């Protein structure tokens, strides 16, 4: 075989990525993600808002059932006939018993809300 049977050598082509000229990606903290309103920061904020909303809806439902259920309880039963001193039992329930229950529900709500915020804060302050 002669040298003329072989094709001429091809010129070499260098293939490079256009991303090689970019700065290397620096890792941002969660606080920076939130402050710069990036997509990841938005996800973090939405998760906090969603957890707080879920908690508020649960507490609202419990209060509506407990306090809103009292008139239904009064209609279905004969509690008007029960007297505690000179005052009927429904008046005692509405005037006195509801407030400690609402206080406890409010206390539980605030504690759970602070727990959600503390968990979010721990996540944000993580390196």
CSV table of C-alpha atoms in Angstrom, one decimal:
chain,number,residue,atom,x,y,z
A,1,UNK,CA,0.0,0.0,0.0
A,2,UNK,CA,1.2,3.4,-0.9
A,3,UNK,CA,1.0,6.5,1.2
A,4,UNK,CA,-1.3,8.0,-1.4
A,5,UNK,CA,-4.1,5.5,-0.6
A,6,UNK,CA,-4.6,7.0,2.9
A,7,UNK,CA,-6.8,10.1,3.3
A,8,UNK,CA,-5.0,13.3,4.4
A,9,UNK,CA,-5.0,13.9,8.2
A,10,UNK,CA,-7.9,15.9,9.5
A,11,UNK,CA,-7.4,19.1,11.3
A,12,UNK,CA,-8.0,18.7,15.1
A,13,UNK,CA,-11.0,20.6,16.4
A,14,UNK,CA,-11.1,21.6,20.1
A,15,UNK,CA,-14.5,21.3,21.7
A,16,UNK,CA,-15.1,23.4,24.8
A,17,UNK,CA,-18.1,24.1,27.0
A,18,UNK,CA,-19.3,27.7,27.0
A,19,UNK,CA,-19.7,27.4,30.7
A,20,UNK,CA,-16.0,27.2,31.3
A,21,UNK,CA,-15.8,31.0,31.1
A,22,UNK,CA,-18.4,31.5,33.8
A,23,UNK,CA,-17.4,32.0,37.4
A,24,UNK,CA,-17.7,28.9,39.5
A,25,UNK,CA,-21.0,28.6,41.3
A,26,UNK,CA,-20.7,29.7,44.9
A,27,UNK,CA,-22.8,28.1,47.5
A,28,UNK,CA,-25.3,30.5,49.0
A,29,UNK,CA,-26.8,30.3,52.4
A,30,UNK,CA,-30.6,30.0,53.0
A,31,UNK,CA,-30.6,33.5,54.3
A,32,UNK,CA,-29.0,34.8,51.1
A,33,UNK,CA,-31.5,32.7,49.0
A,34,UNK,CA,-34.4,34.3,50.9
A,35,UNK,CA,-32.9,37.8,50.8
A,36,UNK,CA,-32.2,37.6,47.1
A,37,UNK,CA,-35.7,36.2,46.5
A,38,UNK,CA,-34.4,33.3,44.4
A,39,UNK,CA,-36.6,30.3,43.6
A,40,UNK,CA,-35.1,28.3,46.4
A,41,UNK,CA,-35.7,31.2,48.8
A,42,UNK,CA,-39.3,31.4,47.7
A,43,UNK,CA,-39.7,27.6,48.4
A,44,UNK,CA,-38.4,28.1,51.9
A,45,UNK,CA,-40.8,31.0,52.5
A,46,UNK,CA,-43.8,29.2,51.0
A,47,UNK,CA,-43.1,26.2,53.3
A,48,UNK,CA,-43.1,28.4,56.4
A,49,UNK,CA,-46.3,30.2,55.3
A,50,UNK,CA,-48.0,26.9,54.4
A,51,UNK,CA,-47.2,25.4,57.8
A,52,UNK,CA,-48.5,28.5,59.6
A,53,UNK,CA,-51.6,28.5,57.5
A,54,UNK,CA,-52.2,24.8,58.1
A,55,UNK,CA,-51.9,25.4,61.9
A,56,UNK,CA,-54.3,28.4,61.7
A,57,UNK,CA,-56.9,26.5,59.8
A,58,UNK,CA,-56.7,23.6,62.2
A,59,UNK,CA,-57.1,25.9,65.2
A,60,UNK,CA,-60.0,27.8,63.5
A,61,UNK,CA,-61.7,24.5,62.8
A,62,UNK,CA,-61.4,23.4,66.4
A,63,UNK,CA,-62.7,26.7,67.7
A,64,UNK,CA,-65.6,26.7,65.3
A,65,UNK,CA,-66.6,23.1,66.3
A,66,UNK,CA,-66.3,23.8,70.0
A,67,UNK,CA,-67.9,27.2,70.2
A,68,UNK,CA,-70.2,26.8,67.2
A,69,UNK,CA,-71.3,23.4,68.5
A,70,UNK,CA,-72.6,24.8,71.7
A,71,UNK,CA,-75.9,26.2,70.2
A,72,UNK,CA,-76.4,22.8,68.5
A,73,UNK,CA,-75.9,21.1,71.9
A,74,UNK,CA,-78.4,23.5,73.5
A,75,UNK,CA,-81.0,22.7,70.8
A,76,UNK,CA,-80.6,19.0,70.9
A,77,UNK,CA,-80.6,18.7,74.7
A,78,UNK,CA,-82.7,20.2,77.4
A,79,UNK,CA,-79.9,22.1,79.1
A,80,UNK,CA,-82.2,25.1,79.7
A,81,UNK,CA,-83.9,23.2,82.4
A,82,UNK,CA,-80.6,22.7,84.3
A,83,UNK,CA,-80.0,25.6,86.8
A,84,UNK,CA,-76.7,26.4,88.5
A,85,UNK,CA,-77.8,28.8,91.1
A,86,UNK,CA,-80.2,31.3,89.6
A,87,UNK,CA,-78.6,31.1,86.1
A,88,UNK,CA,-79.3,28.4,83.5
A,89,UNK,CA,-76.4,26.1,82.6
A,90,UNK,CA,-76.1,27.4,79.0
A,91,UNK,CA,-75.4,30.8,80.3
A,92,UNK,CA,-72.6,29.4,82.5
A,93,UNK,CA,-71.2,27.5,79.5
A,94,UNK,CA,-71.2,30.6,77.3
A,95,UNK,CA,-70.3,33.1,79.9
A,96,UNK,CA,-67.6,31.3,81.9
A,97,UNK,CA,-66.6,27.9,80.5
A,98,UNK,CA,-65.7,29.0,77.0
A,99,UNK,CA,-63.0,31.5,78.0
A,100,UNK,CA,-60.6,29.0,79.7
A,101,UNK,CA,-61.0,26.7,76.7
A,102,UNK,CA,-60.2,29.6,74.3
A,103,UNK,CA,-57.3,30.5,76.4
A,104,UNK,CA,-55.8,27.0,76.3
A,105,UNK,CA,-56.4,26.8,72.5
A,106,UNK,CA,-54.7,30.1,72.0
A,107,UNK,CA,-51.8,29.0,74.2
A,108,UNK,CA,-51.4,25.8,72.2
A,109,UNK,CA,-51.6,27.8,68.9
A,110,UNK,CA,-48.9,30.2,70.0
A,111,UNK,CA,-46.6,27.4,71.2
A,112,UNK,CA,-47.1,25.5,67.9
A,113,UNK,CA,-46.6,28.6,65.8
A,114,UNK,CA,-43.4,29.4,67.7
A,115,UNK,CA,-42.2,25.8,67.2
A,116,UNK,CA,-42.8,26.2,63.4
A,117,UNK,CA,-40.8,29.4,63.4
A,118,UNK,CA,-38.0,27.9,65.5
A,119,UNK,CA,-37.8,25.0,63.1
A,120,UNK,CA,-37.6,27.4,60.1
A,121,UNK,CA,-35.0,29.5,61.9
A,122,UNK,CA,-32.9,26.4,62.6
A,123,UNK,CA,-33.1,25.5,58.9
A,124,UNK,CA,-32.1,29.1,57.9
A,125,UNK,CA,-29.2,29.3,60.3
A,126,UNK,CA,-27.8,26.0,59.3
A,127,UNK,CA,-24.5,26.4,57.4
